[in-house]
Amino acid sequence: MEIVSGGVTDVGRVRTNNEDSFRILEPLNLFILSDGMGGEAHGEVASALAVETIADYCAQPKEDSGVTLAGVAPDNWSADTKRLQNAVSQANFRIYDSAQKNPEQRGMGATLTAAWVNGSKLSVAHVGDSRAYLLRNGALQQLTSDHSLVAEQVRRGILTPQQAEESEMQSVLLRALGAHPEVQVDVDETELFPHDVLLLCSDGLTRMVTEPEIAGTLQAETNPVSAAQKLVDLANERGGLDNVTVIVARVQDESKGWLSWMRRGSAKKD
Ligand code: CA
């Protein structure tokens, strides 16, 4: 599948440092986003370590993919999905290990949301409260579940979604990279189609901008970098209370590729 993509990160209007990190590996169709936390500048260390570890792991030749962590992935997941899950497990351990060895880094952690497209198959791996969304035929679907206290309370019927949005406990995460030597990583797989748009974002976007606004922006702006920038600008116009990071990846119309191939083919014959 041909995919065009772009990402933007911004410190926002209130914070003095940007603890979000992202990486786009275009040749691999791999998209990684992480939101770091921890005092001083250690949130930045954690999120950078997360995206670098996952990028390096997935970019290795497949035969050198390293250890397969026994029992963490159900057998029905594809090899690529398991590989992405292993990459996230390794990122978790590296952050945990770094904090163990450097006492000033104690308490640092990071969210992680990664999307990897192989052929027409999308693999998603996720820990924390950053999000992945899929826009298909005008409908925006959240692909990930927030591992936050308020999201869990909504799932259990203790809070309404409205109460969750207003809660002072919004930042409390139930799962993050770096807290323990092992972490439970959510993984999912789905089939992608032409015109699908994938969005990864940190909570600095979703706390400032509504889902209908996200869907509208992705539909109105077909250039991925411009769409990401518009969403970041909107979060900042609303106050920019947090760092904000957005990655947009758009699946191209396959028929365009075929048409140009056919045109080239017929041109050669003439
Ligand atoms: Ca954040």
mmCIF file of C-alpha atoms and ligand atoms in Angstrom:
data_model
loop_
_atom_site.group_PDB
_atom_site.id
_atom_site.type_symbol
_atom_site.label_atom_id
_atom_site.label_comp_id
_atom_site.label_asym_id
_atom_site.label_seq_id
_atom_site.Cartn_x
_atom_site.Cartn_y
_atom_site.Cartn_z
ATOM 1 C CA MET A 1 0.000 0.000 0.000
ATOM 2 C CA GLU A 2 1.245 3.457 -0.790
ATOM 3 C CA ILE A 3 1.045 5.701 2.242
ATOM 4 C CA VAL A 4 1.792 9.404 2.605
ATOM 5 C CA SER A 5 2.434 10.659 6.105
ATOM 6 C CA GLY A 6 3.584 13.522 8.258
ATOM 7 C CA GLY A 7 3.953 14.444 11.900
ATOM 8 C CA VAL A 8 4.122 17.580 14.017
ATOM 9 C CA THR A 9 5.063 18.024 17.672
ATOM 10 C CA ASP A 10 4.743 21.212 19.711
ATOM 11 C CA VAL A 11 5.489 22.224 23.285
ATOM 12 C CA GLY A 12 2.060 23.889 23.626
ATOM 13 C CA ARG A 13 1.296 27.203 25.318
ATOM 14 C CA VAL A 14 1.935 26.400 28.974
ATOM 15 C CA ARG A 15 4.761 23.883 29.386
ATOM 16 C CA THR A 16 8.410 24.825 29.051
ATOM 17 C CA ASN A 17 9.673 21.537 27.642
ATOM 18 C CA ASN A 18 8.298 19.005 25.187
ATOM 19 C CA GLU A 19 8.210 15.482 26.618
ATOM 20 C CA ASP A 20 6.532 13.982 23.526
ATOM 21 C CA SER A 21 8.563 12.133 20.893
ATOM 22 C CA PHE A 22 7.627 10.660 17.549
ATOM 23 C CA ARG A 23 9.271 8.861 14.655
ATOM 24 C CA ILE A 24 8.055 8.060 11.157
ATOM 25 C CA LEU A 25 10.005 5.379 9.288
ATOM 26 C CA GLU A 26 8.607 5.899 5.814
ATOM 27 C CA PRO A 27 10.264 2.943 4.064
ATOM 28 C CA LEU A 28 8.790 0.625 6.727
ATOM 29 C CA ASN A 29 5.417 2.395 7.013
ATOM 30 C CA LEU A 30 6.085 2.466 10.751
ATOM 31 C CA PHE A 31 4.671 5.258 12.934
ATOM 32 C CA ILE A 32 5.646 5.644 16.596
ATOM 33 C CA LEU A 33 4.463 8.169 19.191
ATOM 34 C CA SER A 34 5.355 8.457 22.873
ATOM 35 C CA ASP A 35 4.425 10.889 25.658
ATOM 36 C CA GLY A 36 6.981 10.954 28.452
ATOM 37 C CA MET A 37 6.489 11.693 32.120
ATOM 38 C CA GLY A 38 8.747 12.194 35.108
ATOM 39 C CA GLY A 39 10.336 15.141 36.857
ATOM 40 C CA GLU A 40 13.041 17.417 35.421
ATOM 41 C CA ALA A 41 13.763 16.499 31.797
ATOM 42 C CA HIS A 42 13.398 12.769 32.268
ATOM 43 C CA GLY A 43 10.046 12.467 30.533
ATOM 44 C CA GLU A 44 11.901 13.469 27.371
ATOM 45 C CA VAL A 45 14.520 10.794 28.018
ATOM 46 C CA ALA A 46 11.839 8.140 28.452
ATOM 47 C CA SER A 47 9.820 9.018 25.338
ATOM 48 C CA ALA A 48 12.953 9.313 23.180
ATOM 49 C CA LEU A 49 14.189 5.941 24.443
ATOM 50 C CA ALA A 50 10.785 4.421 23.619
ATOM 51 C CA VAL A 51 10.618 5.597 20.004
ATOM 52 C CA GLU A 52 14.303 4.881 19.288
ATOM 53 C CA THR A 53 14.161 1.364 20.697
ATOM 54 C CA ILE A 54 11.058 0.464 18.703
ATOM 55 C CA ALA A 55 12.379 2.020 15.476
ATOM 56 C CA ASP A 56 15.704 0.172 15.809
ATOM 57 C CA TYR A 57 14.051 -3.130 16.685
ATOM 58 C CA CYS A 58 11.600 -3.073 13.773
ATOM 59 C CA ALA A 59 14.233 -1.867 11.279
ATOM 60 C CA GLN A 60 16.490 -4.847 11.976
ATOM 61 C CA PRO A 61 16.522 -7.609 9.355
ATOM 62 C CA LYS A 62 13.810 -10.087 10.297
ATOM 63 C CA GLU A 63 16.173 -12.990 10.921
ATOM 64 C CA ASP A 64 17.877 -10.915 13.639
ATOM 65 C CA SER A 65 14.680 -9.891 15.340
ATOM 66 C CA GLY A 66 16.061 -10.948 18.709
ATOM 67 C CA VAL A 67 14.309 -12.726 21.494
ATOM 68 C CA THR A 68 10.691 -13.670 21.192
ATOM 69 C CA LEU A 69 9.090 -13.144 24.546
ATOM 70 C CA ALA A 70 7.281 -16.365 25.313
ATOM 71 C CA GLY A 71 3.558 -16.252 25.799
ATOM 72 C CA VAL A 72 2.983 -12.529 25.353
ATOM 73 C CA ALA A 73 1.189 -12.715 21.997
ATOM 74 C CA PRO A 74 -1.682 -15.012 21.040
ATOM 75 C CA ASP A 75 -0.695 -17.355 18.207
ATOM 76 C CA ASN A 76 -3.215 -15.848 15.797
ATOM 77 C CA TRP A 77 -1.339 -12.546 15.509
ATOM 78 C CA SER A 78 0.876 -12.123 12.473
ATOM 79 C CA ALA A 79 4.668 -12.194 12.791
ATOM 80 C CA ASP A 80 4.791 -8.410 12.243
ATOM 81 C CA THR A 81 2.330 -7.740 15.057
ATOM 82 C CA LYS A 82 4.279 -9.984 17.432
ATOM 83 C CA ARG A 83 7.463 -8.224 16.392
ATOM 84 C CA LEU A 84 5.944 -4.836 17.168
ATOM 85 C CA GLN A 85 4.743 -6.134 20.516
ATOM 86 C CA ASN A 86 8.251 -7.441 21.298
ATOM 87 C CA ALA A 87 9.683 -4.058 20.324
ATOM 88 C CA VAL A 88 7.394 -2.329 22.833
ATOM 89 C CA SER A 89 8.320 -4.854 25.535
ATOM 90 C CA GLN A 90 11.983 -4.130 24.857
ATOM 91 C CA ALA A 91 11.385 -0.353 25.023
ATOM 92 C CA ASN A 92 9.657 -0.844 28.364
ATOM 93 C CA PHE A 93 12.629 -2.749 29.741
ATOM 94 C CA ARG A 94 15.156 -0.198 28.483
ATOM 95 C CA ILE A 95 13.337 2.666 30.217
ATOM 96 C CA TYR A 96 12.944 0.641 33.403
ATOM 97 C CA ASP A 97 16.599 -0.419 33.302
ATOM 98 C CA SER A 98 17.851 3.133 32.657
ATOM 99 C CA ALA A 99 15.851 4.421 35.642
ATOM 100 C CA GLN A 100 17.281 1.640 37.829
ATOM 101 C CA LYS A 101 20.844 2.561 36.846
ATOM 102 C CA ASN A 102 20.341 6.341 37.088
ATOM 103 C CA PRO A 103 18.632 7.254 40.362
ATOM 104 C CA GLU A 104 17.815 10.768 39.095
ATOM 105 C CA GLN A 105 15.611 9.102 36.430
ATOM 106 C CA ARG A 106 13.498 7.190 38.984
ATOM 107 C CA GLY A 107 9.820 7.535 38.246
ATOM 108 C CA MET A 108 10.238 8.355 34.567
ATOM 109 C CA GLY A 109 7.872 6.626 32.174
ATOM 110 C CA ALA A 110 6.191 6.970 28.816
ATOM 111 C CA THR A 111 3.078 6.111 26.863
ATOM 112 C CA LEU A 112 3.503 4.323 23.561
ATOM 113 C CA THR A 113 1.283 4.067 20.520
ATOM 114 C CA ALA A 114 2.736 2.513 17.366
ATOM 115 C CA ALA A 115 1.207 1.599 14.018
ATOM 116 C CA TRP A 116 2.944 -0.559 11.434
ATOM 117 C CA VAL A 117 1.540 -1.235 7.970
ATOM 118 C CA ASN A 118 2.728 -4.351 6.142
ATOM 119 C CA GLY A 119 0.950 -4.968 2.845
ATOM 120 C CA SER A 120 -2.669 -4.069 3.605
ATOM 121 C CA LYS A 121 -2.406 -5.154 7.243
ATOM 122 C CA LEU A 122 -2.189 -2.650 10.078
ATOM 123 C CA SER A 123 -0.601 -3.699 13.377
ATOM 124 C CA VAL A 124 -1.187 -1.461 16.399
ATOM 125 C CA ALA A 125 0.625 -1.687 19.743
ATOM 126 C CA HIS A 126 -0.366 0.495 22.656
ATOM 127 C CA VAL A 127 0.318 1.325 26.312
ATOM 128 C CA GLY A 128 -0.988 4.432 28.115
ATOM 129 C CA ASP A 129 -3.295 7.281 27.067
ATOM 130 C CA SER A 130 -1.953 8.372 23.699
ATOM 131 C CA ARG A 131 -4.338 7.235 20.980
ATOM 132 C CA ALA A 132 -4.629 5.749 17.501
ATOM 133 C CA TYR A 133 -7.656 6.576 15.357
ATOM 134 C CA LEU A 134 -8.815 5.351 11.962
ATOM 135 C CA LEU A 135 -10.907 7.578 9.703
ATOM 136 C CA ARG A 136 -12.811 5.480 7.144
ATOM 137 C CA ASN A 137 -15.663 6.763 4.971
ATOM 138 C CA GLY A 138 -15.987 9.841 7.163
ATOM 139 C CA ALA A 139 -16.300 7.883 10.431
ATOM 140 C CA LEU A 140 -13.603 8.236 13.080
ATOM 141 C CA GLN A 141 -12.931 5.114 15.138
ATOM 142 C CA GLN A 142 -10.613 4.989 18.156
ATOM 143 C CA LEU A 143 -8.384 1.908 17.755
ATOM 144 C CA THR A 144 -6.876 2.015 21.256
ATOM 145 C CA SER A 145 -8.265 2.043 24.800
ATOM 146 C CA ASP A 146 -6.807 4.552 27.260
ATOM 147 C CA HIS A 147 -5.007 2.919 30.174
ATOM 148 C CA SER A 148 -5.983 5.725 32.499
ATOM 149 C CA LEU A 149 -7.850 5.679 35.811
ATOM 150 C CA VAL A 150 -10.734 7.776 34.496
ATOM 151 C CA ALA A 151 -11.121 5.670 31.325
ATOM 152 C CA GLU A 152 -11.283 2.541 33.487
ATOM 153 C CA GLN A 153 -13.898 4.193 35.704
ATOM 154 C CA VAL A 154 -15.968 5.021 32.602
ATOM 155 C CA ARG A 155 -15.688 1.389 31.429
ATOM 156 C CA ARG A 156 -16.945 0.251 34.852
ATOM 157 C CA GLY A 157 -19.801 2.753 34.884
ATOM 158 C CA ILE A 158 -18.400 4.694 37.861
ATOM 159 C CA LEU A 159 -17.934 7.914 35.855
ATOM 160 C CA THR A 160 -19.756 9.289 32.820
ATOM 161 C CA PRO A 161 -17.550 10.311 29.861
ATOM 162 C CA GLN A 162 -18.413 13.926 30.732
ATOM 163 C CA GLN A 163 -17.272 13.475 34.343
ATOM 164 C CA ALA A 164 -14.065 11.825 33.101
ATOM 165 C CA GLU A 165 -13.295 14.851 30.914
ATOM 166 C CA GLU A 166 -13.682 17.162 33.886
ATOM 167 C CA SER A 167 -11.817 14.970 36.377
ATOM 168 C CA GLU A 168 -8.630 16.160 38.048
ATOM 169 C CA MET A 169 -7.438 12.534 37.915
ATOM 170 C CA GLN A 170 -7.154 12.552 34.102
ATOM 171 C CA SER A 171 -3.353 12.225 34.171
ATOM 172 C CA VAL A 172 -3.305 9.106 36.352
ATOM 173 C CA LEU A 173 -2.188 6.198 34.190
ATOM 174 C CA LEU A 174 -2.784 2.546 35.040
ATOM 175 C CA ARG A 175 -0.150 1.382 32.570
ATOM 176 C CA ALA A 176 2.982 3.048 31.198
ATOM 177 C CA LEU A 177 6.384 2.006 29.870
ATOM 178 C CA GLY A 178 9.179 1.992 32.434
ATOM 179 C CA ALA A 179 7.256 1.411 35.669
ATOM 180 C CA HIS A 180 7.978 -2.326 35.921
ATOM 181 C CA PRO A 181 10.396 -4.728 34.183
ATOM 182 C CA GLU A 182 7.471 -6.155 32.206
ATOM 183 C CA VAL A 183 4.391 -4.463 30.786
ATOM 184 C CA GLN A 184 1.164 -5.709 29.270
ATOM 185 C CA VAL A 185 1.041 -4.384 25.688
ATOM 186 C CA ASP A 186 -2.299 -4.105 23.868
ATOM 187 C CA VAL A 187 -1.991 -5.247 20.256
ATOM 188 C CA ASP A 188 -4.489 -5.306 17.448
ATOM 189 C CA GLU A 189 -4.564 -6.007 13.731
ATOM 190 C CA THR A 190 -6.864 -4.749 11.051
ATOM 191 C CA GLU A 191 -7.117 -4.577 7.270
ATOM 192 C CA LEU A 192 -6.500 -1.181 5.630
ATOM 193 C CA PHE A 193 -8.209 0.128 2.502
ATOM 194 C CA PRO A 194 -7.470 2.959 0.053
ATOM 195 C CA HIS A 195 -8.445 6.395 1.458
ATOM 196 C CA ASP A 196 -8.174 5.214 5.071
ATOM 197 C CA VAL A 197 -6.515 7.804 7.301
ATOM 198 C CA LEU A 198 -4.606 6.805 10.411
ATOM 199 C CA LEU A 199 -3.990 9.299 13.210
ATOM 200 C CA LEU A 200 -1.715 8.888 16.222
ATOM 201 C CA CYS A 201 -1.774 11.593 18.884
ATOM 202 C CA SER A 202 -0.791 12.439 22.429
ATOM 203 C CA ASP A 203 -3.408 13.476 25.017
ATOM 204 C CA GLY A 204 -2.409 17.104 24.441
ATOM 205 C CA LEU A 205 -4.603 16.875 21.321
ATOM 206 C CA THR A 206 -7.546 14.852 22.608
ATOM 207 C CA ARG A 207 -8.005 16.977 25.746
ATOM 208 C CA MET A 208 -8.233 20.164 23.670
ATOM 209 C CA VAL A 209 -9.914 19.083 20.427
ATOM 210 C CA THR A 210 -13.090 17.009 19.995
ATOM 211 C CA GLU A 211 -13.348 13.882 17.847
ATOM 212 C CA PRO A 212 -15.758 15.529 15.340
ATOM 213 C CA GLU A 213 -13.187 18.318 14.910
ATOM 214 C CA ILE A 214 -10.434 15.757 14.364
ATOM 215 C CA ALA A 215 -12.552 13.928 11.772
ATOM 216 C CA GLY A 216 -13.459 17.191 10.031
ATOM 217 C CA THR A 217 -9.849 18.332 9.835
ATOM 218 C CA LEU A 218 -8.668 14.991 8.417
ATOM 219 C CA GLN A 219 -11.394 15.123 5.755
ATOM 220 C CA ALA A 220 -10.828 18.764 4.813
ATOM 221 C CA GLU A 221 -7.016 18.661 4.654
ATOM 222 C CA THR A 222 -5.597 15.858 2.520
ATOM 223 C CA ASN A 223 -1.940 16.815 2.966
ATOM 224 C CA PRO A 224 -0.807 14.836 6.057
ATOM 225 C CA VAL A 225 1.667 17.444 7.356
ATOM 226 C CA SER A 226 -0.876 20.267 6.914
ATOM 227 C CA ALA A 227 -3.576 18.200 8.648
ATOM 228 C CA ALA A 228 -1.250 17.458 11.587
ATOM 229 C CA GLN A 229 -0.254 21.140 11.813
ATOM 230 C CA LYS A 230 -3.890 22.298 11.754
ATOM 231 C CA LEU A 231 -4.771 19.954 14.627
ATOM 232 C CA VAL A 232 -1.760 21.148 16.649
ATOM 233 C CA ASP A 233 -2.742 24.773 15.954
ATOM 234 C CA LEU A 234 -6.300 24.058 17.107
ATOM 235 C CA ALA A 235 -5.038 22.522 20.383
ATOM 236 C CA ASN A 236 -2.912 25.639 20.945
ATOM 237 C CA GLU A 237 -5.807 27.994 20.136
ATOM 238 C CA ARG A 238 -7.791 26.222 22.869
ATOM 239 C CA GLY A 239 -5.056 26.923 25.397
ATOM 240 C CA GLY A 240 -2.346 24.376 24.531
ATOM 241 C CA LEU A 241 -2.258 23.118 28.120
ATOM 242 C CA ASP A 242 0.016 20.194 27.261
ATOM 243 C CA ASN A 243 2.594 19.133 24.706
ATOM 244 C CA VAL A 244 0.800 18.071 21.545
ATOM 245 C CA THR A 245 1.932 15.574 18.921
ATOM 246 C CA VAL A 246 0.050 14.364 15.855
ATOM 247 C CA ILE A 247 1.006 11.853 13.161
ATOM 248 C CA VAL A 248 -1.243 11.513 10.095
ATOM 249 C CA ALA A 249 -0.866 8.654 7.591
ATOM 250 C CA ARG A 250 -3.107 8.458 4.562
ATOM 251 C CA VAL A 251 -3.520 5.357 2.390
ATOM 252 C CA GLN A 252 -3.369 6.375 -1.248
ATOM 253 C CA ASP A 253 -5.767 5.342 -3.975
ATOM 254 C CA GLU A 254 -4.243 2.215 -5.501
ATOM 255 C CA SER A 255 -5.860 2.843 -8.879
ATOM 256 C CA LYS A 256 -3.575 5.851 -9.373
ATOM 257 C CA GLY A 257 -0.566 3.563 -9.213
ATOM 258 C CA TRP A 258 -2.156 1.175 -11.701
ATOM 259 C CA LEU A 259 -3.101 3.955 -14.072
ATOM 260 C CA SER A 260 0.396 5.391 -14.165
ATOM 261 C CA TRP A 261 1.800 1.878 -14.664
ATOM 262 C CA MET A 262 -0.603 1.259 -17.559
ATOM 263 C CA ARG A 263 0.228 4.612 -19.094
ATOM 264 C CA ARG A 264 3.908 3.868 -18.854
ATOM 265 C CA GLY A 265 3.288 0.438 -20.367
ATOM 266 C CA SER A 266 1.321 1.801 -23.323
ATOM 267 C CA ALA A 267 3.844 4.605 -23.860
ATOM 268 C CA LYS A 268 6.592 2.020 -24.268
ATOM 269 C CA LYS A 269 4.612 0.138 -26.927
ATOM 270 C CA ASP A 270 4.064 3.249 -29.052
HETATM 271 CA CA CA B 1 0.735 14.586 27.604
#
